[in-house]
PDB file of C-alpha atoms in Angstrom:
ATOM      1  CA  UNK A   1     -23.883 -13.781 -29.837  1.00 85.00           C
ATOM      2  CA  UNK A   2     -21.094 -11.357 -28.888  1.00 96.00           C
ATOM      3  CA  UNK A   3     -21.837  -7.644 -28.824  1.00 96.00           C
ATOM      4  CA  UNK A   4     -20.337  -4.785 -30.799  1.00 98.00           C
ATOM      5  CA  UNK A   5     -19.456  -1.856 -28.545  1.00 98.00           C
ATOM      6  CA  UNK A   6     -18.407   1.268 -30.463  1.00 98.00           C
ATOM      7  CA  UNK A   7     -15.767   3.704 -29.256  1.00 98.00           C
ATOM      8  CA  UNK A   8     -16.539   7.299 -30.323  1.00 98.00           C
ATOM      9  CA  UNK A   9     -13.298   8.886 -29.080  1.00 97.00           C
ATOM     10  CA  UNK A  10     -12.071   9.621 -32.608  1.00 96.00           C
ATOM     11  CA  UNK A  11     -15.195  11.579 -33.421  1.00 98.00           C
ATOM     12  CA  UNK A  12     -14.248  13.802 -30.490  1.00 97.00           C
ATOM     13  CA  UNK A  13     -10.636  13.896 -31.721  1.00 96.00           C
ATOM     14  CA  UNK A  14     -11.821  15.428 -34.988  1.00 95.00           C
ATOM     15  CA  UNK A  15     -13.946  17.963 -33.098  1.00 96.00           C
ATOM     16  CA  UNK A  16     -11.067  18.975 -30.853  1.00 95.00           C
ATOM     17  CA  UNK A  17      -8.853  19.748 -33.862  1.00 93.00           C
ATOM     18  CA  UNK A  18     -10.820  23.016 -34.157  1.00 93.00           C
ATOM     19  CA  UNK A  19     -11.946  23.198 -30.505  1.00 92.00           C
ATOM     20  CA  UNK A  20     -15.419  23.618 -31.911  1.00 92.00           C
ATOM     21  CA  UNK A  21     -18.775  21.899 -31.729  1.00 94.00           C
ATOM     22  CA  UNK A  22     -18.655  19.391 -34.590  1.00 95.00           C
ATOM     23  CA  UNK A  23     -18.668  16.565 -35.248  1.00 97.00           C
ATOM     24  CA  UNK A  24     -20.707  15.777 -32.171  1.00 97.00           C
ATOM     25  CA  UNK A  25     -19.612  12.501 -30.501  1.00 98.00           C
ATOM     26  CA  UNK A  26     -22.926  12.193 -28.677  1.00 98.00           C
ATOM     27  CA  UNK A  27     -24.813  12.310 -31.986  1.00 98.00           C
ATOM     28  CA  UNK A  28     -22.381   9.757 -33.424  1.00 98.00           C
ATOM     29  CA  UNK A  29     -23.030   7.486 -30.442  1.00 98.00           C
ATOM     30  CA  UNK A  30     -26.783   7.671 -30.902  1.00 97.00           C
ATOM     31  CA  UNK A  31     -26.399   6.897 -34.609  1.00 98.00           C
ATOM     32  CA  UNK A  32     -24.181   3.941 -33.702  1.00 98.00           C
ATOM     33  CA  UNK A  33     -26.905   2.601 -31.434  1.00 98.00           C
ATOM     34  CA  UNK A  34     -29.475   2.885 -34.207  1.00 97.00           C
ATOM     35  CA  UNK A  35     -27.119   1.021 -36.558  1.00 98.00           C
ATOM     36  CA  UNK A  36     -26.665  -1.953 -34.227  1.00 97.00           C
ATOM     37  CA  UNK A  37     -24.109  -1.084 -31.539  1.00 98.00           C
ATOM     38  CA  UNK A  38     -24.997  -2.661 -28.207  1.00 97.00           C
ATOM     39  CA  UNK A  39     -22.932  -0.186 -26.210  1.00 98.00           C
ATOM     40  CA  UNK A  40     -20.793   2.938 -26.470  1.00 98.00           C
ATOM     41  CA  UNK A  41     -17.259   3.404 -25.167  1.00 98.00           C
ATOM     42  CA  UNK A  42     -15.512   6.653 -24.282  1.00 97.00           C
ATOM     43  CA  UNK A  43     -12.093   7.189 -22.751  1.00 96.00           C
ATOM     44  CA  UNK A  44     -12.029  10.281 -20.550  1.00 97.00           C
ATOM     45  CA  UNK A  45      -8.343  11.054 -20.429  1.00 94.00           C
ATOM     46  CA  UNK A  46      -6.616  13.172 -17.820  1.00 93.00           C
ATOM     47  CA  UNK A  47      -5.564  15.682 -20.502  1.00 93.00           C
ATOM     48  CA  UNK A  48      -9.067  15.721 -22.097  1.00 94.00           C
ATOM     49  CA  UNK A  49      -7.516  15.427 -25.545  1.00 92.00           C
ATOM     50  CA  UNK A  50     -10.733  14.155 -27.108  1.00 95.00           C
ATOM     51  CA  UNK A  51     -13.715  13.180 -24.940  1.00 97.00           C
ATOM     52  CA  UNK A  52     -14.795  15.941 -22.558  1.00 97.00           C
ATOM     53  CA  UNK A  53     -16.675  15.755 -19.274  1.00 98.00           C
ATOM     54  CA  UNK A  54     -19.832  17.092 -20.911  1.00 97.00           C
ATOM     55  CA  UNK A  55     -19.713  14.239 -23.437  1.00 98.00           C
ATOM     56  CA  UNK A  56     -19.711  11.645 -20.668  1.00 98.00           C
ATOM     57  CA  UNK A  57     -22.517  13.410 -18.817  1.00 98.00           C
ATOM     58  CA  UNK A  58     -24.666  13.657 -21.961  1.00 98.00           C
ATOM     59  CA  UNK A  59     -24.024  10.058 -22.986  1.00 98.00           C
ATOM     60  CA  UNK A  60     -24.989   8.812 -19.534  1.00 97.00           C
ATOM     61  CA  UNK A  61     -28.308  10.623 -19.854  1.00 97.00           C
ATOM     62  CA  UNK A  62     -29.169   9.853 -23.472  1.00 97.00           C
ATOM     63  CA  UNK A  63     -27.916   6.392 -24.436  1.00 97.00           C
ATOM     64  CA  UNK A  64     -30.461   3.614 -24.667  1.00 96.00           C
ATOM     65  CA  UNK A  65     -27.768   0.934 -24.530  1.00 97.00           C
ATOM     66  CA  UNK A  66     -24.711   0.677 -22.281  1.00 97.00           C
ATOM     67  CA  UNK A  67     -22.081   3.298 -21.495  1.00 98.00           C
ATOM     68  CA  UNK A  68     -18.577   1.932 -20.984  1.00 98.00           C
ATOM     69  CA  UNK A  69     -16.180   4.445 -19.449  1.00 98.00           C
ATOM     70  CA  UNK A  70     -12.480   3.824 -20.033  1.00 97.00           C
ATOM     71  CA  UNK A  71     -10.313   5.595 -17.493  1.00 97.00           C
ATOM     72  CA  UNK A  72      -7.100   5.594 -15.523  1.00 96.00           C
ATOM     73  CA  UNK A  73      -7.201   4.462 -11.899  1.00 96.00           C
ATOM     74  CA  UNK A  74      -7.092   7.944 -10.369  1.00 96.00           C
ATOM     75  CA  UNK A  75      -9.114   9.615  -7.640  1.00 97.00           C
ATOM     76  CA  UNK A  76     -10.520  12.120 -10.144  1.00 97.00           C
ATOM     77  CA  UNK A  77     -11.810   9.393 -12.459  1.00 97.00           C
ATOM     78  CA  UNK A  78     -13.187   7.337  -9.590  1.00 98.00           C
ATOM     79  CA  UNK A  79     -15.242  10.339  -8.468  1.00 98.00           C
ATOM     80  CA  UNK A  80     -16.546  10.885 -12.009  1.00 98.00           C
ATOM     81  CA  UNK A  81     -17.532   7.237 -12.377  1.00 98.00           C
ATOM     82  CA  UNK A  82     -19.366   7.258  -9.061  1.00 98.00           C
ATOM     83  CA  UNK A  83     -21.264  10.380 -10.099  1.00 98.00           C
ATOM     84  CA  UNK A  84     -22.082   9.380 -13.684  1.00 98.00           C
ATOM     85  CA  UNK A  85     -22.631   5.665 -12.967  1.00 98.00           C
ATOM     86  CA  UNK A  86     -21.789   4.094 -16.332  1.00 98.00           C
ATOM     87  CA  UNK A  87     -22.727   0.497 -16.971  1.00 98.00           C
ATOM     88  CA  UNK A  88     -19.060  -0.471 -16.805  1.00 98.00           C
ATOM     89  CA  UNK A  89     -15.687   1.115 -16.172  1.00 98.00           C
ATOM     90  CA  UNK A  90     -12.598  -0.258 -17.888  1.00 98.00           C
ATOM     91  CA  UNK A  91      -9.293   0.571 -16.238  1.00 97.00           C
ATOM     92  CA  UNK A  92      -6.573   1.334 -18.769  1.00 96.00           C
ATOM     93  CA  UNK A  93      -2.976   2.583 -18.648  1.00 91.00           C
ATOM     94  CA  UNK A  94      -2.491   6.180 -19.654  1.00 69.00           C
ATOM     95  CA  UNK A  95       0.526   8.238 -20.743  1.00 60.00           C
ATOM     96  CA  UNK A  96       0.271  11.803 -21.964  1.00 61.00           C
ATOM     97  CA  UNK A  97       2.842  11.309 -24.702  1.00 58.00           C
ATOM     98  CA  UNK A  98       1.132   8.318 -26.350  1.00 51.00           C
ATOM     99  CA  UNK A  99      -1.046   8.694 -29.431  1.00 51.00           C
ATOM    100  CA  UNK A 100      -3.314   5.908 -28.256  1.00 55.00           C
ATOM    101  CA  UNK A 101      -3.200   3.233 -25.570  1.00 56.00           C
ATOM    102  CA  UNK A 102      -0.049   1.252 -26.246  1.00 59.00           C
ATOM    103  CA  UNK A 103      -0.565  -1.870 -24.181  1.00 73.00           C
ATOM    104  CA  UNK A 104      -2.326  -3.492 -21.296  1.00 87.00           C
ATOM    105  CA  UNK A 105      -2.468  -2.330 -17.712  1.00 93.00           C
ATOM    106  CA  UNK A 106       0.053  -4.046 -15.422  1.00 94.00           C
ATOM    107  CA  UNK A 107      -2.495  -5.261 -12.917  1.00 95.00           C
ATOM    108  CA  UNK A 108      -0.106  -7.871 -11.505  1.00 95.00           C
ATOM    109  CA  UNK A 109       1.990  -5.063 -10.025  1.00 94.00           C
ATOM    110  CA  UNK A 110      -1.010  -3.327  -8.401  1.00 95.00           C
ATOM    111  CA  UNK A 111      -3.383  -6.020  -7.140  1.00 97.00           C
ATOM    112  CA  UNK A 112      -4.118  -4.530  -3.721  1.00 97.00           C
ATOM    113  CA  UNK A 113      -4.322  -0.936  -4.962  1.00 97.00           C
ATOM    114  CA  UNK A 114      -6.674  -1.783  -7.830  1.00 97.00           C
ATOM    115  CA  UNK A 115      -8.866  -3.963  -5.630  1.00 97.00           C
ATOM    116  CA  UNK A 116      -9.254  -1.043  -3.210  1.00 97.00           C
ATOM    117  CA  UNK A 117      -9.839   1.390  -6.079  1.00 98.00           C
ATOM    118  CA  UNK A 118     -12.657  -0.704  -7.517  1.00 98.00           C
ATOM    119  CA  UNK A 119     -14.346  -1.479  -4.204  1.00 98.00           C
ATOM    120  CA  UNK A 120     -16.571   1.655  -4.101  1.00 98.00           C
ATOM    121  CA  UNK A 121     -17.292   1.303  -7.821  1.00 98.00           C
ATOM    122  CA  UNK A 122     -18.514  -2.253  -7.328  1.00 98.00           C
ATOM    123  CA  UNK A 123     -20.469  -1.161  -4.250  1.00 98.00           C
ATOM    124  CA  UNK A 124     -22.268   1.375  -6.466  1.00 98.00           C
ATOM    125  CA  UNK A 125     -23.406  -1.422  -8.778  1.00 98.00           C
ATOM    126  CA  UNK A 126     -21.013  -0.532 -11.596  1.00 98.00           C
ATOM    127  CA  UNK A 127     -19.330  -3.397 -13.430  1.00 98.00           C
ATOM    128  CA  UNK A 128     -15.602  -3.296 -14.073  1.00 98.00           C
ATOM    129  CA  UNK A 129     -13.137  -4.527 -16.637  1.00 98.00           C
ATOM    130  CA  UNK A 130      -9.339  -4.490 -16.762  1.00 98.00           C
ATOM    131  CA  UNK A 131      -7.558  -3.835 -20.055  1.00 97.00           C
ATOM    132  CA  UNK A 132      -4.717  -6.354 -20.016  1.00 97.00           C
ATOM    133  CA  UNK A 133      -2.290  -8.282 -22.137  1.00 96.00           C
ATOM    134  CA  UNK A 134      -3.079 -11.956 -22.714  1.00 96.00           C
ATOM    135  CA  UNK A 135      -0.499 -13.055 -20.155  1.00 95.00           C
ATOM    136  CA  UNK A 136      -1.160 -15.655 -17.445  1.00 96.00           C
ATOM    137  CA  UNK A 137       0.178 -13.409 -14.662  1.00 96.00           C
ATOM    138  CA  UNK A 138      -2.146 -10.570 -15.664  1.00 96.00           C
ATOM    139  CA  UNK A 139      -5.155 -12.862 -15.908  1.00 97.00           C
ATOM    140  CA  UNK A 140      -4.397 -14.352 -12.494  1.00 96.00           C
ATOM    141  CA  UNK A 141      -4.084 -10.858 -11.030  1.00 97.00           C
ATOM    142  CA  UNK A 142      -7.380  -9.766 -12.611  1.00 97.00           C
ATOM    143  CA  UNK A 143      -9.090 -12.680 -10.913  1.00 96.00           C
ATOM    144  CA  UNK A 144      -7.568 -11.716  -7.572  1.00 97.00           C
ATOM    145  CA  UNK A 145      -8.720  -8.105  -7.968  1.00 97.00           C
ATOM    146  CA  UNK A 146     -12.320  -9.205  -8.452  1.00 95.00           C
ATOM    147  CA  UNK A 147     -13.179  -7.511 -11.728  1.00 96.00           C
ATOM    148  CA  UNK A 148     -15.776  -9.628 -13.545  1.00 97.00           C
ATOM    149  CA  UNK A 149     -14.418  -8.739 -17.008  1.00 98.00           C
ATOM    150  CA  UNK A 150     -11.085  -8.416 -18.729  1.00 98.00           C
ATOM    151  CA  UNK A 151     -10.552  -6.751 -22.070  1.00 98.00           C
ATOM    152  CA  UNK A 152      -7.653  -8.420 -23.826  1.00 97.00           C
ATOM    153  CA  UNK A 153      -5.430  -6.066 -25.770  1.00 97.00           C
ATOM    154  CA  UNK A 154      -5.417  -7.037 -29.459  1.00 97.00           C
ATOM    155  CA  UNK A 155      -3.225  -4.174 -30.670  1.00 95.00           C
ATOM    156  CA  UNK A 156      -0.009  -6.164 -31.064  1.00 95.00           C
ATOM    157  CA  UNK A 157      -1.870  -8.708 -33.180  1.00 97.00           C
ATOM    158  CA  UNK A 158      -3.460  -5.962 -35.286  1.00 96.00           C
ATOM    159  CA  UNK A 159      -0.124  -4.194 -35.834  1.00 95.00           C
ATOM    160  CA  UNK A 160       1.923  -7.294 -36.660  1.00 96.00           C
ATOM    161  CA  UNK A 161       2.672  -8.039 -40.325  1.00 94.00           C
ATOM    162  CA  UNK A 162       0.964 -11.053 -41.811  1.00 92.00           C
ATOM    163  CA  UNK A 163       2.967 -14.204 -41.251  1.00 95.00           C
ATOM    164  CA  UNK A 164       4.616 -15.836 -38.236  1.00 96.00           C
ATOM    165  CA  UNK A 165       4.618 -12.705 -36.082  1.00 95.00           C
ATOM    166  CA  UNK A 166       0.887 -12.161 -36.441  1.00 95.00           C
ATOM    167  CA  UNK A 167       0.187 -15.889 -36.021  1.00 97.00           C
ATOM    168  CA  UNK A 168       2.154 -15.889 -32.780  1.00 97.00           C
ATOM    169  CA  UNK A 169       0.246 -12.884 -31.439  1.00 97.00           C
ATOM    170  CA  UNK A 170      -3.061 -14.474 -32.355  1.00 97.00           C
ATOM    171  CA  UNK A 171      -2.100 -17.731 -30.651  1.00 98.00           C
ATOM    172  CA  UNK A 172      -1.158 -15.792 -27.507  1.00 97.00           C
ATOM    173  CA  UNK A 173      -4.540 -14.036 -27.457  1.00 98.00           C
ATOM    174  CA  UNK A 174      -6.471 -17.241 -28.038  1.00 98.00           C
ATOM    175  CA  UNK A 175      -4.645 -18.901 -25.153  1.00 97.00           C
ATOM    176  CA  UNK A 176      -5.390 -15.852 -23.002  1.00 97.00           C
ATOM    177  CA  UNK A 177      -9.094 -16.065 -23.828  1.00 98.00           C
ATOM    178  CA  UNK A 178      -9.147 -19.717 -22.828  1.00 97.00           C
ATOM    179  CA  UNK A 179      -7.228 -19.066 -19.593  1.00 97.00           C
ATOM    180  CA  UNK A 180      -9.424 -16.139 -18.603  1.00 97.00           C
ATOM    181  CA  UNK A 181     -12.622 -18.087 -19.201  1.00 97.00           C
ATOM    182  CA  UNK A 182     -11.327 -21.016 -17.157  1.00 97.00           C
ATOM    183  CA  UNK A 183     -10.625 -18.537 -14.344  1.00 96.00           C
ATOM    184  CA  UNK A 184     -14.281 -17.455 -14.433  1.00 97.00           C
ATOM    185  CA  UNK A 185     -13.720 -14.113 -16.152  1.00 98.00           C
ATOM    186  CA  UNK A 186     -15.830 -12.698 -18.953  1.00 98.00           C
ATOM    187  CA  UNK A 187     -13.721 -11.680 -21.930  1.00 98.00           C
ATOM    188  CA  UNK A 188     -13.896  -8.637 -24.187  1.00 98.00           C
ATOM    189  CA  UNK A 189     -11.472  -7.859 -27.017  1.00 98.00           C
ATOM    190  CA  UNK A 190     -10.262  -4.487 -28.207  1.00 97.00           C
ATOM    191  CA  UNK A 191      -7.680  -2.289 -29.893  1.00 96.00           C
ATOM    192  CA  UNK A 192      -6.794  -2.194 -33.566  1.00 96.00           C
ATOM    193  CA  UNK A 193      -9.578  -4.489 -34.733  1.00 98.00           C
ATOM    194  CA  UNK A 194     -10.942  -3.727 -38.186  1.00 98.00           C
ATOM    195  CA  UNK A 195     -13.166  -5.138 -40.911  1.00 98.00           C
ATOM    196  CA  UNK A 196     -10.503  -7.651 -41.971  1.00 97.00           C
ATOM    197  CA  UNK A 197      -8.532  -8.829 -38.952  1.00 97.00           C
ATOM    198  CA  UNK A 198     -11.605  -9.308 -36.755  1.00 98.00           C
ATOM    199  CA  UNK A 199     -12.479 -12.452 -38.743  1.00 98.00           C
ATOM    200  CA  UNK A 200      -9.673 -14.274 -36.947  1.00 97.00           C
ATOM    201  CA  UNK A 201     -12.042 -14.528 -33.962  1.00 98.00           C
ATOM    202  CA  UNK A 202     -15.148 -15.644 -35.869  1.00 97.00           C
ATOM    203  CA  UNK A 203     -14.996 -19.199 -34.548  1.00 96.00           C
ATOM    204  CA  UNK A 204     -13.663 -18.389 -31.067  1.00 97.00           C
ATOM    205  CA  UNK A 205     -16.256 -19.021 -28.338  1.00 95.00           C
ATOM    206  CA  UNK A 206     -16.537 -17.067 -25.124  1.00 95.00           C
ATOM    207  CA  UNK A 207     -16.016 -13.481 -26.306  1.00 97.00           C
ATOM    208  CA  UNK A 208     -18.601 -11.161 -24.773  1.00 97.00           C
ATOM    209  CA  UNK A 209     -17.862  -7.895 -26.576  1.00 98.00           C
ATOM    210  CA  UNK A 210     -15.751  -6.442 -29.345  1.00 98.00           C
ATOM    211  CA  UNK A 211     -14.583  -2.911 -28.582  1.00 98.00           C
ATOM    212  CA  UNK A 212     -13.992  -1.177 -31.922  1.00 98.00           C
ATOM    213  CA  UNK A 213     -13.574   2.508 -32.643  1.00 97.00           C
ATOM    214  CA  UNK A 214     -10.895   3.785 -34.998  1.00 97.00           C
ATOM    215  CA  UNK A 215     -11.686   1.561 -37.968  1.00 98.00           C
ATOM    216  CA  UNK A 216     -15.413   2.291 -37.687  1.00 98.00           C
ATOM    217  CA  UNK A 217     -14.937   6.053 -37.450  1.00 98.00           C
ATOM    218  CA  UNK A 218     -12.436   5.944 -40.328  1.00 97.00           C
ATOM    219  CA  UNK A 219     -14.941   4.121 -42.520  1.00 98.00           C
ATOM    220  CA  UNK A 220     -17.735   6.427 -41.388  1.00 98.00           C
ATOM    221  CA  UNK A 221     -15.824   9.429 -42.782  1.00 96.00           C
ATOM    222  CA  UNK A 222     -16.305   7.859 -46.228  1.00 97.00           C
ATOM    223  CA  UNK A 223     -19.571   5.935 -45.937  1.00 98.00           C
ATOM    224  CA  UNK A 224     -21.453   7.383 -42.972  1.00 97.00           C
ATOM    225  CA  UNK A 225     -21.876   6.188 -39.381  1.00 97.00           C
ATOM    226  CA  UNK A 226     -24.905   4.054 -40.079  1.00 97.00           C
ATOM    227  CA  UNK A 227     -23.184   2.038 -42.814  1.00 98.00           C
ATOM    228  CA  UNK A 228     -19.889   1.725 -40.917  1.00 98.00           C
ATOM    229  CA  UNK A 229     -21.443   0.522 -37.673  1.00 98.00           C
ATOM    230  CA  UNK A 230     -24.056  -1.582 -39.426  1.00 98.00           C
ATOM    231  CA  UNK A 231     -21.454  -3.419 -41.460  1.00 98.00           C
ATOM    232  CA  UNK A 232     -19.358  -4.248 -38.394  1.00 98.00           C
ATOM    233  CA  UNK A 233     -22.451  -5.287 -36.448  1.00 98.00           C
ATOM    234  CA  UNK A 234     -23.432  -7.590 -39.310  1.00 98.00           C
ATOM    235  CA  UNK A 235     -19.973  -9.170 -39.314  1.00 98.00           C
ATOM    236  CA  UNK A 236     -19.972  -9.820 -35.576  1.00 98.00           C
ATOM    237  CA  UNK A 237     -23.514 -11.191 -35.700  1.00 97.00           C
ATOM    238  CA  UNK A 238     -22.109 -14.160 -37.641  1.00 96.00           C
ATOM    239  CA  UNK A 239     -19.547 -15.032 -34.950  1.00 97.00           C
ATOM    240  CA  UNK A 240     -19.997 -17.892 -32.509  1.00 91.00           C
ATOM    241  CA  UNK A 241     -21.062 -17.163 -28.952  1.00 84.00           C
TER     242      UNK A 241
END
């Protein structure tokens, strides 16, 4: 069955509001594992607005599942990944002025550069994923780069109002999943998925992982991390492989 991978960035966002020590994203990650998460995601941003270097270091040493490190394709982040050695890196676009990642990485415009960037990461035995839109050109470029995974951006689907606009976004993602699988890529989904809209993918085969953070952390504020993660893990456990 597909895996639930929990993003704990928003636990760190709450901590950084006071520049203090709580809530502790590492503790939240360990609780998520106990509740059924099969991996933990963190996005170490250039501006360190939420996750800090010490969080990544501690997670790499303490997790019993998989650490996924989201990052921009910069020399600084490459060096961190090679030192920390997460299970997987996911290359994402990054703008300082954005509240959260707004769309997929334009890998089609950077095939050679991204292939070269990932070469030492792959040589170190670290898997890679590219966070992309469900567009044929981006999927083709991901294949050329040599990343074994893509994470298809589901944010536009999640943000669209119910009706034709959302249906069109869903259809685009489903076609992207099919195209990526036919190209030999493994497919993850992420951004904006919650306890309601995730059911649109219940009968869609070929999804390896669901990357979910904000909705889980939001629910955890009210019900606790164990309940929030456990409920999402239970939902995804019913989905087709």
